[in-house]
mmCIF file with all atom_site columns, C-alpha atoms and ligand atoms in Angstrom:
data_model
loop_
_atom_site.group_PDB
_atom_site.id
_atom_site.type_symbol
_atom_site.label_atom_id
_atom_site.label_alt_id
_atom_site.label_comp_id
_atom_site.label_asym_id
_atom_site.label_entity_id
_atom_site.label_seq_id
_atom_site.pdbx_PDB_ins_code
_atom_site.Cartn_x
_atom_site.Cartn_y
_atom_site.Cartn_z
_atom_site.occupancy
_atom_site.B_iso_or_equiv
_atom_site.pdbx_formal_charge
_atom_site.auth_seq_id
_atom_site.auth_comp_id
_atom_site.auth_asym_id
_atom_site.auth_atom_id
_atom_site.pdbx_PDB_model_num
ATOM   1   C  CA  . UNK W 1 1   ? -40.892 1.357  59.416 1.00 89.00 ? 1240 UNK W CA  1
ATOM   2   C  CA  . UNK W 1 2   ? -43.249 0.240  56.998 1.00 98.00 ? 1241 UNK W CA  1
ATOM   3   C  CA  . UNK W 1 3   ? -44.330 -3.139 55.790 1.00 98.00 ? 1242 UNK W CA  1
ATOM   4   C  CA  . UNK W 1 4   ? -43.010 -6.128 54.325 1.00 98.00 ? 1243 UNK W CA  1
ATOM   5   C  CA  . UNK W 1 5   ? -46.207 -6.034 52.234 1.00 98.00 ? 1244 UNK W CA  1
ATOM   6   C  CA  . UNK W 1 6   ? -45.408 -2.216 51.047 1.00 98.00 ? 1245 UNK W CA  1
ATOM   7   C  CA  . UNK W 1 7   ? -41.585 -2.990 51.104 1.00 98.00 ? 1246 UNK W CA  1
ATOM   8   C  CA  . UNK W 1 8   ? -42.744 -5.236 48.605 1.00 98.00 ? 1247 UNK W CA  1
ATOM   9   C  CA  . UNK W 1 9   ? -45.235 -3.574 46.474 1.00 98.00 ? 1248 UNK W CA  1
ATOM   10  C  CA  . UNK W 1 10  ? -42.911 -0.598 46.157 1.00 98.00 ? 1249 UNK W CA  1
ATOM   11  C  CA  . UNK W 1 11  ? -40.308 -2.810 44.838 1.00 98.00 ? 1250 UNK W CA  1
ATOM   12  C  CA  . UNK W 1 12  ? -42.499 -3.801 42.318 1.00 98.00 ? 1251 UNK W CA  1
ATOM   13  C  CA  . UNK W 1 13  ? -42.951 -0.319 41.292 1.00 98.00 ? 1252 UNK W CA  1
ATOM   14  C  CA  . UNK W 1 14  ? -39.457 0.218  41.403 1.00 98.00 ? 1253 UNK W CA  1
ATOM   15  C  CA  . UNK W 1 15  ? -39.119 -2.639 38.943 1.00 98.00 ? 1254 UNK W CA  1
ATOM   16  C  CA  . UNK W 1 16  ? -42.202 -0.937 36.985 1.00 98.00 ? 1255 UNK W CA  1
ATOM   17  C  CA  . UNK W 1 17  ? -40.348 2.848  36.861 1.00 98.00 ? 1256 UNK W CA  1
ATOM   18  C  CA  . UNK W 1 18  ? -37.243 0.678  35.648 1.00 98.00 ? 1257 UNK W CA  1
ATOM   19  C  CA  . UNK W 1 19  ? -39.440 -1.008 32.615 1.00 98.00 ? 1258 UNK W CA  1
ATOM   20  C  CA  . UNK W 1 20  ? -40.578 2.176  31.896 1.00 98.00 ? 1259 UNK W CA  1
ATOM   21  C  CA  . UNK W 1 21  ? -37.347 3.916  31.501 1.00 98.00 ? 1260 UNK W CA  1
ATOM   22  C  CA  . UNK W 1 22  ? -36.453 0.826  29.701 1.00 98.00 ? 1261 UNK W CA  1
ATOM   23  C  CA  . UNK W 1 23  ? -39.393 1.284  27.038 1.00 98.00 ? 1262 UNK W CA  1
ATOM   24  C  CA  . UNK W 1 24  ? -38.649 5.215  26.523 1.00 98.00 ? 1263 UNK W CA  1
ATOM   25  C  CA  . UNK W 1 25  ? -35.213 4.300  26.143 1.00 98.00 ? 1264 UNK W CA  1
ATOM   26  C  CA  . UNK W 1 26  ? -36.561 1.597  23.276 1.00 98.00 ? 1265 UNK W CA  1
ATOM   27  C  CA  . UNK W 1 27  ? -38.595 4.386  22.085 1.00 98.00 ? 1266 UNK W CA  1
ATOM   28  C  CA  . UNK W 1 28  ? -35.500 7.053  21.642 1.00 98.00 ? 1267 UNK W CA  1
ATOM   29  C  CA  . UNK W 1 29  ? -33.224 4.221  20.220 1.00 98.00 ? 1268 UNK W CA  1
ATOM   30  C  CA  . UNK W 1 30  ? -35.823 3.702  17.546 1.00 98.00 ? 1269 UNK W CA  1
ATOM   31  C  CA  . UNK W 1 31  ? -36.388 6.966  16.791 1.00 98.00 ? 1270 UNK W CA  1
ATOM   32  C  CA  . UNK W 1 32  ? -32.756 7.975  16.542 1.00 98.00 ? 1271 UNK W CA  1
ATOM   33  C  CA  . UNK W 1 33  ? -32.548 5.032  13.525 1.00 98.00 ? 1272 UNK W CA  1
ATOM   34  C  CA  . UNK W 1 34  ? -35.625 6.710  11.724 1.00 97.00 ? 1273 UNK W CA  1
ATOM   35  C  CA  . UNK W 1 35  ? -33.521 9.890  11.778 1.00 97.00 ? 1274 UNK W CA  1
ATOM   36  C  CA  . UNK W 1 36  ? -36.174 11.644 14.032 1.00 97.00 ? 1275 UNK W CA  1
ATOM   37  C  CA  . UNK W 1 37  ? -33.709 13.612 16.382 1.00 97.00 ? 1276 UNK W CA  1
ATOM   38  C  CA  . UNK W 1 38  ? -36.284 15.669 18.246 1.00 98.00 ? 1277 UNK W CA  1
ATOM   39  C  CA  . UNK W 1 39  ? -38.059 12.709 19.065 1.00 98.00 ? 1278 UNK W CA  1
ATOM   40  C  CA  . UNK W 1 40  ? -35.415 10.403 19.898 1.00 98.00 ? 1279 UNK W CA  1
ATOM   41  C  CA  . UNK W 1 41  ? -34.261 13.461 22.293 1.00 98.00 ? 1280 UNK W CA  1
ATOM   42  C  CA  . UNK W 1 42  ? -37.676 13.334 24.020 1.00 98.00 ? 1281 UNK W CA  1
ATOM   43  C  CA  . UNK W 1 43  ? -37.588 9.981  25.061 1.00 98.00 ? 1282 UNK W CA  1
ATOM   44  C  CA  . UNK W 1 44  ? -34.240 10.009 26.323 1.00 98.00 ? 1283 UNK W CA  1
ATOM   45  C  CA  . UNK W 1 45  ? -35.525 13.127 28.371 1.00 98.00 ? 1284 UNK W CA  1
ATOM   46  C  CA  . UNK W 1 46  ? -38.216 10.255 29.454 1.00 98.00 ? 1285 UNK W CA  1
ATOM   47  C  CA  . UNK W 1 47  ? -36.202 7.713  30.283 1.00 98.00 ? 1286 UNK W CA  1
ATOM   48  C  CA  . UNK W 1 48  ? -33.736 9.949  32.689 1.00 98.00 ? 1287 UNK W CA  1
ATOM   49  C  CA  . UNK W 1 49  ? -37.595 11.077 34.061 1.00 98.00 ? 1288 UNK W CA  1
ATOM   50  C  CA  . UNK W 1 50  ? -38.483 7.483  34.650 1.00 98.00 ? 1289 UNK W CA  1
ATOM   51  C  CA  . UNK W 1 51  ? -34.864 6.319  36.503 1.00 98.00 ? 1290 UNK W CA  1
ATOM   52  C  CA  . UNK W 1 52  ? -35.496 9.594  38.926 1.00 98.00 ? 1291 UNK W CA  1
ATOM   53  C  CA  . UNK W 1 53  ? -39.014 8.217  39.819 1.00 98.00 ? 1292 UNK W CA  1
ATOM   54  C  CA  . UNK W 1 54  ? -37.511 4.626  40.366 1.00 98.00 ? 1293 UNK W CA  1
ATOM   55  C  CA  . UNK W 1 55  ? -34.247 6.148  42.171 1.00 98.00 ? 1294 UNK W CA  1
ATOM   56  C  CA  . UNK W 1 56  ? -36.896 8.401  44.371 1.00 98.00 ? 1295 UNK W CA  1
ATOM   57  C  CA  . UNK W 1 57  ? -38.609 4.630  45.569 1.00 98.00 ? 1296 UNK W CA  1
ATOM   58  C  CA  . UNK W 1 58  ? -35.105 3.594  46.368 1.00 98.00 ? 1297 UNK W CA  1
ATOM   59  C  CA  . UNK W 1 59  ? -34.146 6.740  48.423 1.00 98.00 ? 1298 UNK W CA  1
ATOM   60  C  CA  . UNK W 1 60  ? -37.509 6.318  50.369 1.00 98.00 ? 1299 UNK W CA  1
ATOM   61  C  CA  . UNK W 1 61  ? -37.029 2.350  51.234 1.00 98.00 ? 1300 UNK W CA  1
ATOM   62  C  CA  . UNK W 1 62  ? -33.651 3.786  52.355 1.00 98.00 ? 1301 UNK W CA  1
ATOM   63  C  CA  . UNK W 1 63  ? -35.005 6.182  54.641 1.00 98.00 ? 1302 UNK W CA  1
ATOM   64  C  CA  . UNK W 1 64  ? -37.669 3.112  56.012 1.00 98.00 ? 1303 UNK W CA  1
ATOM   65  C  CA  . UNK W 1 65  ? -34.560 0.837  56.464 1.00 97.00 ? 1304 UNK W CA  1
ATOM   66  C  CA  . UNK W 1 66  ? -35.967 -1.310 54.150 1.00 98.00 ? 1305 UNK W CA  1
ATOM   67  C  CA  . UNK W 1 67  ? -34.434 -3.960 51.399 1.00 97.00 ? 1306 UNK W CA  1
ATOM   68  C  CA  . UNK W 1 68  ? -34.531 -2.489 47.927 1.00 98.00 ? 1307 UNK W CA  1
ATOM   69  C  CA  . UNK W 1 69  ? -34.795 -5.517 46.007 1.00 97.00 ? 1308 UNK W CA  1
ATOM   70  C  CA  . UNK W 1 70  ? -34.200 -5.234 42.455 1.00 97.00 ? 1309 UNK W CA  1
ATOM   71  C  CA  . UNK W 1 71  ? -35.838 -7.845 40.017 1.00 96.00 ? 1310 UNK W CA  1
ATOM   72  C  CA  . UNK W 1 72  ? -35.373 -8.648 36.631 1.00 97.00 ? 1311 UNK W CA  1
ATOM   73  C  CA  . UNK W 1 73  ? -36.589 -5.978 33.869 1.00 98.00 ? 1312 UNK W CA  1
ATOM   74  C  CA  . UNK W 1 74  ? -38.347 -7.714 31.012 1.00 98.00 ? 1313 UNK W CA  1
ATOM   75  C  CA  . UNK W 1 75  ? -38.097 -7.173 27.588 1.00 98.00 ? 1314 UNK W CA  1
ATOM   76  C  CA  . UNK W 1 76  ? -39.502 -4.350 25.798 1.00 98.00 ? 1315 UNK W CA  1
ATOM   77  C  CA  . UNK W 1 77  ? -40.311 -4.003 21.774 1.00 98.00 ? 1316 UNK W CA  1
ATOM   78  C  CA  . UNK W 1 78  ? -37.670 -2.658 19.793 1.00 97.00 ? 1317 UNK W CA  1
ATOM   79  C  CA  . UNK W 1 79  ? -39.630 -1.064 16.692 1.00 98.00 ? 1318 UNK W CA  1
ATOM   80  C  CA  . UNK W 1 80  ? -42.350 1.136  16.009 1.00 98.00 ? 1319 UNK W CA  1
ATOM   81  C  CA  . UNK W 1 81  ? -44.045 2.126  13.041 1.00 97.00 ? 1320 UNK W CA  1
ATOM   82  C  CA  . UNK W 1 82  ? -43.848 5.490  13.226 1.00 97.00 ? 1321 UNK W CA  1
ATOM   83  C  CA  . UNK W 1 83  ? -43.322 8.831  16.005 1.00 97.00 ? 1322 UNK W CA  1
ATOM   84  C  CA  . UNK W 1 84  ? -47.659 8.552  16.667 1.00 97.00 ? 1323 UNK W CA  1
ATOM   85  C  CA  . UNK W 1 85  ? -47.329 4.921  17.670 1.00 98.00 ? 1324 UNK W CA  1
ATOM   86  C  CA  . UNK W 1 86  ? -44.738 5.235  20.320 1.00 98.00 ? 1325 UNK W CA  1
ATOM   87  C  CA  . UNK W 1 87  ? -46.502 8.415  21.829 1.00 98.00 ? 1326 UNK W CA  1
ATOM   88  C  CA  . UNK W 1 88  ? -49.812 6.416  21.890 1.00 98.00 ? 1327 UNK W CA  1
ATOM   89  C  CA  . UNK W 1 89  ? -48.444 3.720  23.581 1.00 98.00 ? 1328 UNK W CA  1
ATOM   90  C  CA  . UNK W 1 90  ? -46.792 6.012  25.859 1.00 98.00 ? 1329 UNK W CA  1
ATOM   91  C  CA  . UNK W 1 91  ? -49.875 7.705  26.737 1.00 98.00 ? 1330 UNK W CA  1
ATOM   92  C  CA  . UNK W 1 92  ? -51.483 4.238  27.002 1.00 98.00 ? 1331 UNK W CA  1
ATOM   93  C  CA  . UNK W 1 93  ? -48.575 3.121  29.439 1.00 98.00 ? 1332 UNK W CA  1
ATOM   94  C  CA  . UNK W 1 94  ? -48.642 6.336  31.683 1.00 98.00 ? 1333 UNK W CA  1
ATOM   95  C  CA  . UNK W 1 95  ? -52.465 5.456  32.374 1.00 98.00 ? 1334 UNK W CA  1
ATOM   96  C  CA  . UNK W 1 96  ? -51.776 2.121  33.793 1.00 98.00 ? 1335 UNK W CA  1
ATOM   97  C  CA  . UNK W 1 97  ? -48.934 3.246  35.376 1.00 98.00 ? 1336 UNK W CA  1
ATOM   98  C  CA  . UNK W 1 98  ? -50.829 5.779  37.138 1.00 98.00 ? 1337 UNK W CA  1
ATOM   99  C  CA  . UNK W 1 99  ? -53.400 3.119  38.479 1.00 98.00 ? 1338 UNK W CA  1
ATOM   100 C  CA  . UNK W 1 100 ? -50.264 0.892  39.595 1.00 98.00 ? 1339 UNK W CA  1
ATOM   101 C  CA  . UNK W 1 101 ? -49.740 4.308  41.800 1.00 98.00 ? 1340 UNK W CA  1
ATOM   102 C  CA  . UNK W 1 102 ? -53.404 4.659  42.701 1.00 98.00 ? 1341 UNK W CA  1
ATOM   103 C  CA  . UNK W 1 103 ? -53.086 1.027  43.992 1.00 98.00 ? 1342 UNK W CA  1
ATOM   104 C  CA  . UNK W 1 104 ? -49.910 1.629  46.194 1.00 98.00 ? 1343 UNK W CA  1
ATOM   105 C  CA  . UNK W 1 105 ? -52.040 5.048  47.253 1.00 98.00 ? 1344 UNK W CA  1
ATOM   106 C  CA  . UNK W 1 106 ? -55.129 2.172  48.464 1.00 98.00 ? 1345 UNK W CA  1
ATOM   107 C  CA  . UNK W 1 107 ? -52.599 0.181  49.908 1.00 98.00 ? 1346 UNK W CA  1
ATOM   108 C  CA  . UNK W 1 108 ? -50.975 2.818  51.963 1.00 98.00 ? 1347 UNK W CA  1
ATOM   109 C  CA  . UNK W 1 109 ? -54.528 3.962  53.126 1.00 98.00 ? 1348 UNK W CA  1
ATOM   110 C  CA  . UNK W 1 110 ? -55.337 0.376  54.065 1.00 98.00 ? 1349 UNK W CA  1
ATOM   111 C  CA  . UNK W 1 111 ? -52.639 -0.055 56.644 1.00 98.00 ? 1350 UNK W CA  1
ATOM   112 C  CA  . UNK W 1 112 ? -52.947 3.586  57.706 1.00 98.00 ? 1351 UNK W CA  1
ATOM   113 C  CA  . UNK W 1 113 ? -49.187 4.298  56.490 1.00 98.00 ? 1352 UNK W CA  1
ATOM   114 C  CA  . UNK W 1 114 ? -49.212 8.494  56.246 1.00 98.00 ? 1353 UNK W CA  1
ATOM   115 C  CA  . UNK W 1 115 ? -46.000 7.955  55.787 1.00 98.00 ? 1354 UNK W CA  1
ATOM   116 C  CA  . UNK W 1 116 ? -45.614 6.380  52.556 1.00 98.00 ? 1355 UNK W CA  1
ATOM   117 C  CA  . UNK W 1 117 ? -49.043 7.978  51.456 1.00 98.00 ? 1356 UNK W CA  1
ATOM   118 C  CA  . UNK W 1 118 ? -47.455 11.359 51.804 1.00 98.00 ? 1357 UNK W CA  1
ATOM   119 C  CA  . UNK W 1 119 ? -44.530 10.078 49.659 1.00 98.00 ? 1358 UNK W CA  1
ATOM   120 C  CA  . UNK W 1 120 ? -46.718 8.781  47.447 1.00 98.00 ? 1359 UNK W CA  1
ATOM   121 C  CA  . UNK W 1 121 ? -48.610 12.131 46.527 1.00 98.00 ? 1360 UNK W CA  1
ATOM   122 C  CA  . UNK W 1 122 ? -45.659 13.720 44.096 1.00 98.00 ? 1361 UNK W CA  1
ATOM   123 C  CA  . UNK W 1 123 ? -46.372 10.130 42.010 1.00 98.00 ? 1362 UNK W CA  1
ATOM   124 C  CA  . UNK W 1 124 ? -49.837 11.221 42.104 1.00 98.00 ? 1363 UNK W CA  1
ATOM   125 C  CA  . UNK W 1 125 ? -49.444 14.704 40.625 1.00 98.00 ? 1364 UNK W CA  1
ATOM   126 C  CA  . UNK W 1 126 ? -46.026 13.581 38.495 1.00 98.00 ? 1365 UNK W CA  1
ATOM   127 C  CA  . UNK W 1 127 ? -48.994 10.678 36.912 1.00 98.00 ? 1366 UNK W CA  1
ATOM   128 C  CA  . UNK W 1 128 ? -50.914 13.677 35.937 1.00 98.00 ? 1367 UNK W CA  1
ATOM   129 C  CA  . UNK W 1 129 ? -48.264 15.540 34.336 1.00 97.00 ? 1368 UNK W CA  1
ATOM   130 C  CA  . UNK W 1 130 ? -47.115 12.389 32.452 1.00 97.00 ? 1369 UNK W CA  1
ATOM   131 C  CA  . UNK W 1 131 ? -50.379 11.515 30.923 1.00 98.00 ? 1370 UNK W CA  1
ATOM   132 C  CA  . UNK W 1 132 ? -50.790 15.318 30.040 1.00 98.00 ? 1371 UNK W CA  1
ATOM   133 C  CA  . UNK W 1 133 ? -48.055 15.529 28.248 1.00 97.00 ? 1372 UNK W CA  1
ATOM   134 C  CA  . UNK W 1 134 ? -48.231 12.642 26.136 1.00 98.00 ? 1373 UNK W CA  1
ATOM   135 C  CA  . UNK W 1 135 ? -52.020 13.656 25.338 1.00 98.00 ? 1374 UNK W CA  1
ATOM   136 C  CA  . UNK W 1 136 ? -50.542 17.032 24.570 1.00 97.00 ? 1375 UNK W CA  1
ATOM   137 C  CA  . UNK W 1 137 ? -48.384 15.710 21.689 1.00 98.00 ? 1376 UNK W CA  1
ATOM   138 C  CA  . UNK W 1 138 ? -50.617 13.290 20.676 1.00 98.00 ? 1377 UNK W CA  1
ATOM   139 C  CA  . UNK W 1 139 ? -53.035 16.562 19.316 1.00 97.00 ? 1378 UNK W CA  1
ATOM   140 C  CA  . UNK W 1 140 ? -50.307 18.397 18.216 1.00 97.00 ? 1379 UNK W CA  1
ATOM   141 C  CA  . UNK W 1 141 ? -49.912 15.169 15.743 1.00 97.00 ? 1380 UNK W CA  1
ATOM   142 C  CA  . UNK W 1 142 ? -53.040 15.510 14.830 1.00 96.00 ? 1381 UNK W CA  1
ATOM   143 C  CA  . UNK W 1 143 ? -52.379 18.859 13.352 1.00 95.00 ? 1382 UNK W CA  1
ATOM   144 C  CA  . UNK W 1 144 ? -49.422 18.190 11.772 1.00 96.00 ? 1383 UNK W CA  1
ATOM   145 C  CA  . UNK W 1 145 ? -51.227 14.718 9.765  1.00 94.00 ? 1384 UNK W CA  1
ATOM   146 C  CA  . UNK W 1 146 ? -49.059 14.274 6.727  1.00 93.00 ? 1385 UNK W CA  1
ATOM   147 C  CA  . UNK W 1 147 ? -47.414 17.152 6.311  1.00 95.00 ? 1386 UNK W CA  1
ATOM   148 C  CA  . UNK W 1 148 ? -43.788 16.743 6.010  1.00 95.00 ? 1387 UNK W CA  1
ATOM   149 C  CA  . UNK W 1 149 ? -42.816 20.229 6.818  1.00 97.00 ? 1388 UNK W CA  1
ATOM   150 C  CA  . UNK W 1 150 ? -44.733 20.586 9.933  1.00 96.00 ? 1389 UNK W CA  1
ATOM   151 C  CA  . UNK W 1 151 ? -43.347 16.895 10.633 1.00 96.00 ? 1390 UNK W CA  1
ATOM   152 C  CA  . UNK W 1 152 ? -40.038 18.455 10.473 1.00 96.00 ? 1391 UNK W CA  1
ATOM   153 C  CA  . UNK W 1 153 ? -41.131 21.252 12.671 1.00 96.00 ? 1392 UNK W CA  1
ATOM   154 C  CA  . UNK W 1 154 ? -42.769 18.854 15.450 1.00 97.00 ? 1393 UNK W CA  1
ATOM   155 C  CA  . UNK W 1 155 ? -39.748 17.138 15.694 1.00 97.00 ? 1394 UNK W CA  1
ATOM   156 C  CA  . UNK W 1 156 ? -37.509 20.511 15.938 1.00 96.00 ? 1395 UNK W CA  1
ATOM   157 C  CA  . UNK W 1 157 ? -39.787 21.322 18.773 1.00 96.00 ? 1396 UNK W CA  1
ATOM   158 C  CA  . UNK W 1 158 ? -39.419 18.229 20.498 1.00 97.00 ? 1397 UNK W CA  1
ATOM   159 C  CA  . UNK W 1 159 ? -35.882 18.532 20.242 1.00 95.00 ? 1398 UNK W CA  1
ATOM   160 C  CA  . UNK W 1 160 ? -35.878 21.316 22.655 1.00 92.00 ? 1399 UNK W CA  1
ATOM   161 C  CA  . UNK W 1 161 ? -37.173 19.324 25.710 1.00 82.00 ? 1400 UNK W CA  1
HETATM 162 FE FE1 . LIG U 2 .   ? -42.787 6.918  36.190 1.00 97.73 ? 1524 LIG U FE1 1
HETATM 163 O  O1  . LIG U 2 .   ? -44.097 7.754  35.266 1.00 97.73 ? 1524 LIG U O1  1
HETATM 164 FE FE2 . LIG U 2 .   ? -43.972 7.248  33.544 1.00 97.73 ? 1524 LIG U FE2 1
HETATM 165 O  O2  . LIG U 2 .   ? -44.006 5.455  33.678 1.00 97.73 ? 1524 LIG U O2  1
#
């Protein structure tokens, strides 16, 4: 068993995973109206990502016989200027999110629960891929600047996520 404070706090993250999936999907719907299919097949790639890492919570309150309780998502932007913004703000999201998961990893140490810190590890390491990844296309961006044709070829890329 494990406790009504984690039960809670790992709702909230469930909640948090949820938003997240929420904003890629945002993301992919945006991109898919600017015509940038690689892109907008990334982010839907993300936003499956982010509903395994909220449906992984849920599978471990199940195994603590404890309430999954699932709270309202809020609203998430609809536009973005352009494919650099979204992946900026996605590299700015993943770092928060991965101190949300640093805090459940305090919280887990407070009340001695090896249990749910054990569970918690993949989160840590998944964090680090996350933010990687983002970085990662964030410089290969930077390369391509304003050239169209390597736009076009970035995106192509993408597309094979
Ligand atoms: Fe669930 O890692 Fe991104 O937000």
């Amino acid at each position: 068993m494990i406790s009504k404070k984690m039960q809670e706090a790992i709702n909230a993250q469930i909640n948090a995973e949820m938003w997240s999936a929420y904003l890629y999907l945002a993301m992919s719907m945006d991109a898919t109206d600017k015509g940038l299919k690689g892109v907008a097949h990334w982010f839907r790639k993300q936003y499956d990502e982010e509903m395994q890492h909220a449906f992984k919570f849920v599978g471990y309150l199940g195994e603590q016989l404890a309430k999954v309780e699932l709270k309202p998502i809020a609203e998430v932007p609809t536009t973005w200027c352009c494919a650099k913004k979204m992946f900026e703000e996605t590299l700015e999201h993943e770092k928060k999110v991965t101190a949300m998961i640093h805090a459940l990893c305090d919280l887990a140490a407070e009340e001695k629960d090896y249990a749910t810190a054990n569970m918690l590890q993949w989160y840590v390491n998944e964090q680090v891929e996350e933010e990687a990844s983002a970085q990662e296309i964030l410089e290969a961006l930077e390369f391509v600047g304003e050239d169209k044709a390597a736009f076009y070829m970035f995106d192509k890329g993408l597309a094979a996520r």
